[in-house]
Amino acid sequence: MIIIITGASHTGKTLLAQRMLEKYKYPYLSIDHLKMGLIRSGNTHLTPMDDDLLTEYLWPIVREIIKTAIENSQDLILEGCYIPFDWRRDFEKSYLENIRFICLAMTDNYIDNHFGDIVKYASVIETRLCDDCSLHRLKSENKRIIDGFTKAKEHIVLIHDNYEKTINSLFKNKDNY
């Protein structure tokens, strides 16, 4: 089984991946780690600020990692924000049957009421060296993610009230995602 976890920045993708690793014992790959390895090694001229270009650059690599894992009957959690809205177009039905997709996003109301906690827990799993988190940026990015994946007819796990309850609901039934 391949579990893709994507969504807006600061929604807890890495935390969810870590919890799934602990519960299901599936290995996980952070797309951010892949990104930084390619950037730091000089294999791309892109920078961490080139989000849209990074999606175009990384997705073909990530897509083929997913296919290879499925072909080898391997489980994998893949986590990161560099998943295109129309990602399904790149997989035949036999691959899609082995992929579970989770997209995390927060409502404006949640961001307004929990901004302090969002900032407080931003580095709970991995240290953010440069974090330009602002209320406006969070709202803008969550809206972009919600609009894009909604247009692509993807299910979005919307964090609107209680973060822990929302995340824990994903463990009750794997068919939720």
PDB file of C-alpha atoms in Angstrom:
ATOM      1  CA  MET A   1       0.000   0.000   0.000  1.00  0.00           C
ATOM      2  CA  ILE A   2       1.202   3.485  -0.869  1.00  0.00           C
ATOM      3  CA  ILE A   3      -0.095   6.324   1.291  1.00  0.00           C
ATOM      4  CA  ILE A   4       0.354   9.788  -0.173  1.00  0.00           C
ATOM      5  CA  ILE A   5       0.071  12.587   2.385  1.00  0.00           C
ATOM      6  CA  THR A   6      -0.073  16.083   0.964  1.00  0.00           C
ATOM      7  CA  GLY A   7      -1.625  19.424   1.768  1.00  0.00           C
ATOM      8  CA  ALA A   8      -0.823  22.949   2.751  1.00  0.00           C
ATOM      9  CA  SER A   9       2.204  23.974   4.779  1.00  0.00           C
ATOM     10  CA  HIS A  10       1.940  23.585   8.570  1.00  0.00           C
ATOM     11  CA  THR A  11      -1.017  21.160   8.430  1.00  0.00           C
ATOM     12  CA  GLY A  12       0.850  18.310  10.105  1.00  0.00           C
ATOM     13  CA  LYS A  13       1.762  16.170   7.101  1.00  0.00           C
ATOM     14  CA  THR A  14       5.085  15.127   8.622  1.00  0.00           C
ATOM     15  CA  LEU A  15       3.505  14.439  12.008  1.00  0.00           C
ATOM     16  CA  LEU A  16       0.842  12.266  10.370  1.00  0.00           C
ATOM     17  CA  ALA A  17       3.501  10.392   8.371  1.00  0.00           C
ATOM     18  CA  GLN A  18       5.491   9.762  11.553  1.00  0.00           C
ATOM     19  CA  ARG A  19       2.414   8.477  13.387  1.00  0.00           C
ATOM     20  CA  MET A  20       1.522   6.196  10.471  1.00  0.00           C
ATOM     21  CA  LEU A  21       5.083   4.868  10.381  1.00  0.00           C
ATOM     22  CA  GLU A  22       4.804   4.044  14.082  1.00  0.00           C
ATOM     23  CA  LYS A  23       1.373   2.415  13.771  1.00  0.00           C
ATOM     24  CA  TYR A  24       1.647   0.563  10.446  1.00  0.00           C
ATOM     25  CA  LYS A  25       5.443   0.104  10.338  1.00  0.00           C
ATOM     26  CA  TYR A  26       5.478   1.402   6.749  1.00  0.00           C
ATOM     27  CA  PRO A  27       8.634   3.300   5.813  1.00  0.00           C
ATOM     28  CA  TYR A  28       8.141   6.875   4.775  1.00  0.00           C
ATOM     29  CA  LEU A  29       9.848   9.237   2.409  1.00  0.00           C
ATOM     30  CA  SER A  30       9.726  12.980   2.875  1.00  0.00           C
ATOM     31  CA  ILE A  31       9.579  14.762  -0.469  1.00  0.00           C
ATOM     32  CA  ASP A  32      11.268  17.698   1.297  1.00  0.00           C
ATOM     33  CA  HIS A  33      14.290  15.481   1.977  1.00  0.00           C
ATOM     34  CA  LEU A  34      14.409  14.459  -1.675  1.00  0.00           C
ATOM     35  CA  LYS A  35      14.086  18.138  -2.677  1.00  0.00           C
ATOM     36  CA  MET A  36      16.891  19.290  -0.418  1.00  0.00           C
ATOM     37  CA  GLY A  37      19.153  16.425  -1.491  1.00  0.00           C
ATOM     38  CA  LEU A  38      18.742  17.394  -5.128  1.00  0.00           C
ATOM     39  CA  ILE A  39      19.210  21.102  -4.388  1.00  0.00           C
ATOM     40  CA  ARG A  40      22.231  20.714  -2.085  1.00  0.00           C
ATOM     41  CA  SER A  41      23.928  18.227  -4.411  1.00  0.00           C
ATOM     42  CA  GLY A  42      23.702  20.697  -7.278  1.00  0.00           C
ATOM     43  CA  ASN A  43      21.462  18.445  -9.366  1.00  0.00           C
ATOM     44  CA  THR A  44      19.046  21.338  -9.912  1.00  0.00           C
ATOM     45  CA  HIS A  45      19.255  25.116 -10.083  1.00  0.00           C
ATOM     46  CA  LEU A  46      15.932  25.389  -8.242  1.00  0.00           C
ATOM     47  CA  THR A  47      15.749  26.748  -4.700  1.00  0.00           C
ATOM     48  CA  PRO A  48      13.423  25.856  -1.797  1.00  0.00           C
ATOM     49  CA  MET A  49      11.360  28.938  -2.719  1.00  0.00           C
ATOM     50  CA  ASP A  50      10.465  27.645  -6.215  1.00  0.00           C
ATOM     51  CA  ASP A  51       7.346  25.727  -5.126  1.00  0.00           C
ATOM     52  CA  ASP A  52       5.526  25.444  -8.474  1.00  0.00           C
ATOM     53  CA  LEU A  53       8.695  24.627 -10.379  1.00  0.00           C
ATOM     54  CA  LEU A  54       9.678  22.096  -7.724  1.00  0.00           C
ATOM     55  CA  THR A  55       6.369  20.265  -8.161  1.00  0.00           C
ATOM     56  CA  GLU A  56       7.047  19.963 -11.910  1.00  0.00           C
ATOM     57  CA  TYR A  57      10.626  18.852 -11.238  1.00  0.00           C
ATOM     58  CA  LEU A  58       9.984  16.412  -8.371  1.00  0.00           C
ATOM     59  CA  TRP A  59       6.687  14.816  -9.418  1.00  0.00           C
ATOM     60  CA  PRO A  60       8.121  12.657 -12.243  1.00  0.00           C
ATOM     61  CA  ILE A  61      10.667  11.240  -9.773  1.00  0.00           C
ATOM     62  CA  VAL A  62       8.104  10.727  -7.002  1.00  0.00           C
ATOM     63  CA  ARG A  63       5.612   9.190  -9.448  1.00  0.00           C
ATOM     64  CA  GLU A  64       8.139   6.577 -10.537  1.00  0.00           C
ATOM     65  CA  ILE A  65       9.109   5.807  -6.928  1.00  0.00           C
ATOM     66  CA  ILE A  66       5.418   5.102  -6.277  1.00  0.00           C
ATOM     67  CA  LYS A  67       5.125   2.847  -9.322  1.00  0.00           C
ATOM     68  CA  THR A  68       8.296   0.949  -8.400  1.00  0.00           C
ATOM     69  CA  ALA A  69       7.086   0.373  -4.831  1.00  0.00           C
ATOM     70  CA  ILE A  70       3.726  -0.922  -6.088  1.00  0.00           C
ATOM     71  CA  GLU A  71       5.369  -3.191  -8.668  1.00  0.00           C
ATOM     72  CA  ASN A  72       7.495  -4.665  -5.884  1.00  0.00           C
ATOM     73  CA  SER A  73       4.534  -5.052  -3.480  1.00  0.00           C
ATOM     74  CA  GLN A  74       6.162  -2.666  -1.004  1.00  0.00           C
ATOM     75  CA  ASP A  75       4.391  -0.386   1.433  1.00  0.00           C
ATOM     76  CA  LEU A  76       5.424   3.260   1.546  1.00  0.00           C
ATOM     77  CA  ILE A  77       4.230   6.509   3.052  1.00  0.00           C
ATOM     78  CA  LEU A  78       5.118   9.452   0.844  1.00  0.00           C
ATOM     79  CA  GLU A  79       4.743  12.871   2.435  1.00  0.00           C
ATOM     80  CA  GLY A  80       5.080  16.370   1.068  1.00  0.00           C
ATOM     81  CA  CYS A  81       3.457  19.274  -0.655  1.00  0.00           C
ATOM     82  CA  TYR A  82       4.832  18.650  -4.169  1.00  0.00           C
ATOM     83  CA  ILE A  83       1.901  16.572  -5.424  1.00  0.00           C
ATOM     84  CA  PRO A  84       0.095  18.010  -8.464  1.00  0.00           C
ATOM     85  CA  PHE A  85      -3.667  18.434  -8.245  1.00  0.00           C
ATOM     86  CA  ASP A  86      -4.160  16.079 -11.202  1.00  0.00           C
ATOM     87  CA  TRP A  87      -1.769  13.402  -9.919  1.00  0.00           C
ATOM     88  CA  ARG A  88      -4.167  10.538 -10.707  1.00  0.00           C
ATOM     89  CA  ARG A  89      -3.781  11.041 -14.464  1.00  0.00           C
ATOM     90  CA  ASP A  90      -0.301   9.509 -14.227  1.00  0.00           C
ATOM     91  CA  PHE A  91      -1.466   6.123 -12.942  1.00  0.00           C
ATOM     92  CA  GLU A  92      -3.369   3.272 -14.479  1.00  0.00           C
ATOM     93  CA  LYS A  93      -6.213   1.730 -12.485  1.00  0.00           C
ATOM     94  CA  SER A  94      -4.038  -1.148 -11.253  1.00  0.00           C
ATOM     95  CA  TYR A  95      -1.697   1.365  -9.597  1.00  0.00           C
ATOM     96  CA  LEU A  96      -4.492   3.534  -8.202  1.00  0.00           C
ATOM     97  CA  GLU A  97      -5.965   0.511  -6.416  1.00  0.00           C
ATOM     98  CA  ASN A  98      -2.777   0.434  -4.320  1.00  0.00           C
ATOM     99  CA  ILE A  99      -2.668   4.132  -3.457  1.00  0.00           C
ATOM    100  CA  ARG A 100      -4.428   5.898  -0.603  1.00  0.00           C
ATOM    101  CA  PHE A 101      -4.457   9.684  -0.830  1.00  0.00           C
ATOM    102  CA  ILE A 102      -4.672  12.061   2.116  1.00  0.00           C
ATOM    103  CA  CYS A 103      -4.816  15.816   1.643  1.00  0.00           C
ATOM    104  CA  LEU A 104      -4.725  17.950   4.787  1.00  0.00           C
ATOM    105  CA  ALA A 105      -5.994  21.528   4.871  1.00  0.00           C
ATOM    106  CA  MET A 106      -7.170  23.969   7.509  1.00  0.00           C
ATOM    107  CA  THR A 107     -10.154  26.289   7.436  1.00  0.00           C
ATOM    108  CA  ASP A 108      -9.693  30.039   7.864  1.00  0.00           C
ATOM    109  CA  ASN A 109     -11.578  29.779  11.147  1.00  0.00           C
ATOM    110  CA  TYR A 110      -9.199  27.100  12.419  1.00  0.00           C
ATOM    111  CA  ILE A 111      -6.176  29.182  11.415  1.00  0.00           C
ATOM    112  CA  ASP A 112      -7.611  32.273  13.136  1.00  0.00           C
ATOM    113  CA  ASN A 113      -8.391  30.391  16.358  1.00  0.00           C
ATOM    114  CA  HIS A 114      -5.235  28.248  16.499  1.00  0.00           C
ATOM    115  CA  PHE A 115      -2.500  30.328  14.864  1.00  0.00           C
ATOM    116  CA  GLY A 116      -0.395  30.290  18.044  1.00  0.00           C
ATOM    117  CA  ASP A 117      -0.529  26.495  18.226  1.00  0.00           C
ATOM    118  CA  ILE A 118       0.265  26.164  14.514  1.00  0.00           C
ATOM    119  CA  VAL A 119       3.435  28.215  14.994  1.00  0.00           C
ATOM    120  CA  LYS A 120       4.255  26.493  18.296  1.00  0.00           C
ATOM    121  CA  TYR A 121       4.140  23.003  16.775  1.00  0.00           C
ATOM    122  CA  ALA A 122       5.702  23.869  13.405  1.00  0.00           C
ATOM    123  CA  SER A 123       8.916  22.011  14.265  1.00  0.00           C
ATOM    124  CA  VAL A 124       7.450  19.142  16.297  1.00  0.00           C
ATOM    125  CA  ILE A 125       8.930  16.446  13.997  1.00  0.00           C
ATOM    126  CA  GLU A 126      11.616  18.242  12.007  1.00  0.00           C
ATOM    127  CA  THR A 127      13.285  21.572  12.609  1.00  0.00           C
ATOM    128  CA  ARG A 128      12.270  24.359  10.258  1.00  0.00           C
ATOM    129  CA  LEU A 129      15.403  26.413   9.640  1.00  0.00           C
ATOM    130  CA  CYS A 130      13.526  29.225   7.928  1.00  0.00           C
ATOM    131  CA  ASP A 131       9.839  29.583   8.659  1.00  0.00           C
ATOM    132  CA  ASP A 132       7.972  32.510   7.146  1.00  0.00           C
ATOM    133  CA  CYS A 133       4.642  31.431   8.590  1.00  0.00           C
ATOM    134  CA  SER A 134       2.075  34.214   8.707  1.00  0.00           C
ATOM    135  CA  LEU A 135      -1.675  34.253   9.120  1.00  0.00           C
ATOM    136  CA  HIS A 136      -2.160  35.594   5.589  1.00  0.00           C
ATOM    137  CA  ARG A 137       0.227  33.082   4.016  1.00  0.00           C
ATOM    138  CA  LEU A 138      -1.395  30.119   5.795  1.00  0.00           C
ATOM    139  CA  LYS A 139      -4.874  31.165   4.716  1.00  0.00           C
ATOM    140  CA  SER A 140      -3.762  31.800   1.162  1.00  0.00           C
ATOM    141  CA  GLU A 141      -1.967  28.462   0.818  1.00  0.00           C
ATOM    142  CA  ASN A 142      -4.812  26.486   2.395  1.00  0.00           C
ATOM    143  CA  LYS A 143      -7.283  28.133   0.019  1.00  0.00           C
ATOM    144  CA  ARG A 144      -5.056  27.250  -2.963  1.00  0.00           C
ATOM    145  CA  ILE A 145      -4.820  23.616  -1.820  1.00  0.00           C
ATOM    146  CA  ILE A 146      -8.551  23.339  -1.093  1.00  0.00           C
ATOM    147  CA  ASP A 147      -9.515  24.943  -4.412  1.00  0.00           C
ATOM    148  CA  GLY A 148      -7.019  22.903  -6.461  1.00  0.00           C
ATOM    149  CA  PHE A 149      -7.785  19.491  -5.018  1.00  0.00           C
ATOM    150  CA  THR A 150     -11.534  20.201  -4.908  1.00  0.00           C
ATOM    151  CA  LYS A 151     -11.443  21.055  -8.614  1.00  0.00           C
ATOM    152  CA  ALA A 152      -9.604  17.758  -9.178  1.00  0.00           C
ATOM    153  CA  LYS A 153     -12.417  16.011  -7.251  1.00  0.00           C
ATOM    154  CA  GLU A 154     -10.105  14.837  -4.469  1.00  0.00           C
ATOM    155  CA  HIS A 155     -11.250  14.318  -0.899  1.00  0.00           C
ATOM    156  CA  ILE A 156      -9.701  16.802   1.521  1.00  0.00           C
ATOM    157  CA  VAL A 157      -9.330  16.120   5.227  1.00  0.00           C
ATOM    158  CA  LEU A 158     -10.392  19.506   6.513  1.00  0.00           C
ATOM    159  CA  ILE A 159      -9.095  20.588   9.899  1.00  0.00           C
ATOM    160  CA  HIS A 160     -11.815  22.902  11.174  1.00  0.00           C
ATOM    161  CA  ASP A 161     -12.085  22.401  14.917  1.00  0.00           C
ATOM    162  CA  ASN A 162      -9.973  19.823  16.722  1.00  0.00           C
ATOM    163  CA  TYR A 163      -6.648  18.875  15.117  1.00  0.00           C
ATOM    164  CA  GLU A 164      -6.017  15.699  17.135  1.00  0.00           C
ATOM    165  CA  LYS A 165      -9.555  14.421  16.619  1.00  0.00           C
ATOM    166  CA  THR A 166      -9.295  15.015  12.875  1.00  0.00           C
ATOM    167  CA  ILE A 167      -5.928  13.272  12.576  1.00  0.00           C
ATOM    168  CA  ASN A 168      -6.946  10.392  14.838  1.00  0.00           C
ATOM    169  CA  SER A 169     -10.034   9.791  12.694  1.00  0.00           C
ATOM    170  CA  LEU A 170      -7.699   8.747   9.873  1.00  0.00           C
ATOM    171  CA  PHE A 171      -6.566   5.759  11.934  1.00  0.00           C
ATOM    172  CA  LYS A 172     -10.016   4.404  12.692  1.00  0.00           C
ATOM    173  CA  ASN A 173     -10.719   3.260   9.176  1.00  0.00           C
ATOM    174  CA  LYS A 174      -8.167   3.165   6.389  1.00  0.00           C
ATOM    175  CA  ASP A 175     -11.064   3.600   3.960  1.00  0.00           C
ATOM    176  CA  ASN A 176     -11.449   7.198   5.217  1.00  0.00           C
ATOM    177  CA  TYR A 177      -8.729   8.223   2.797  1.00  0.00           C
TER     178      TYR A 177
END
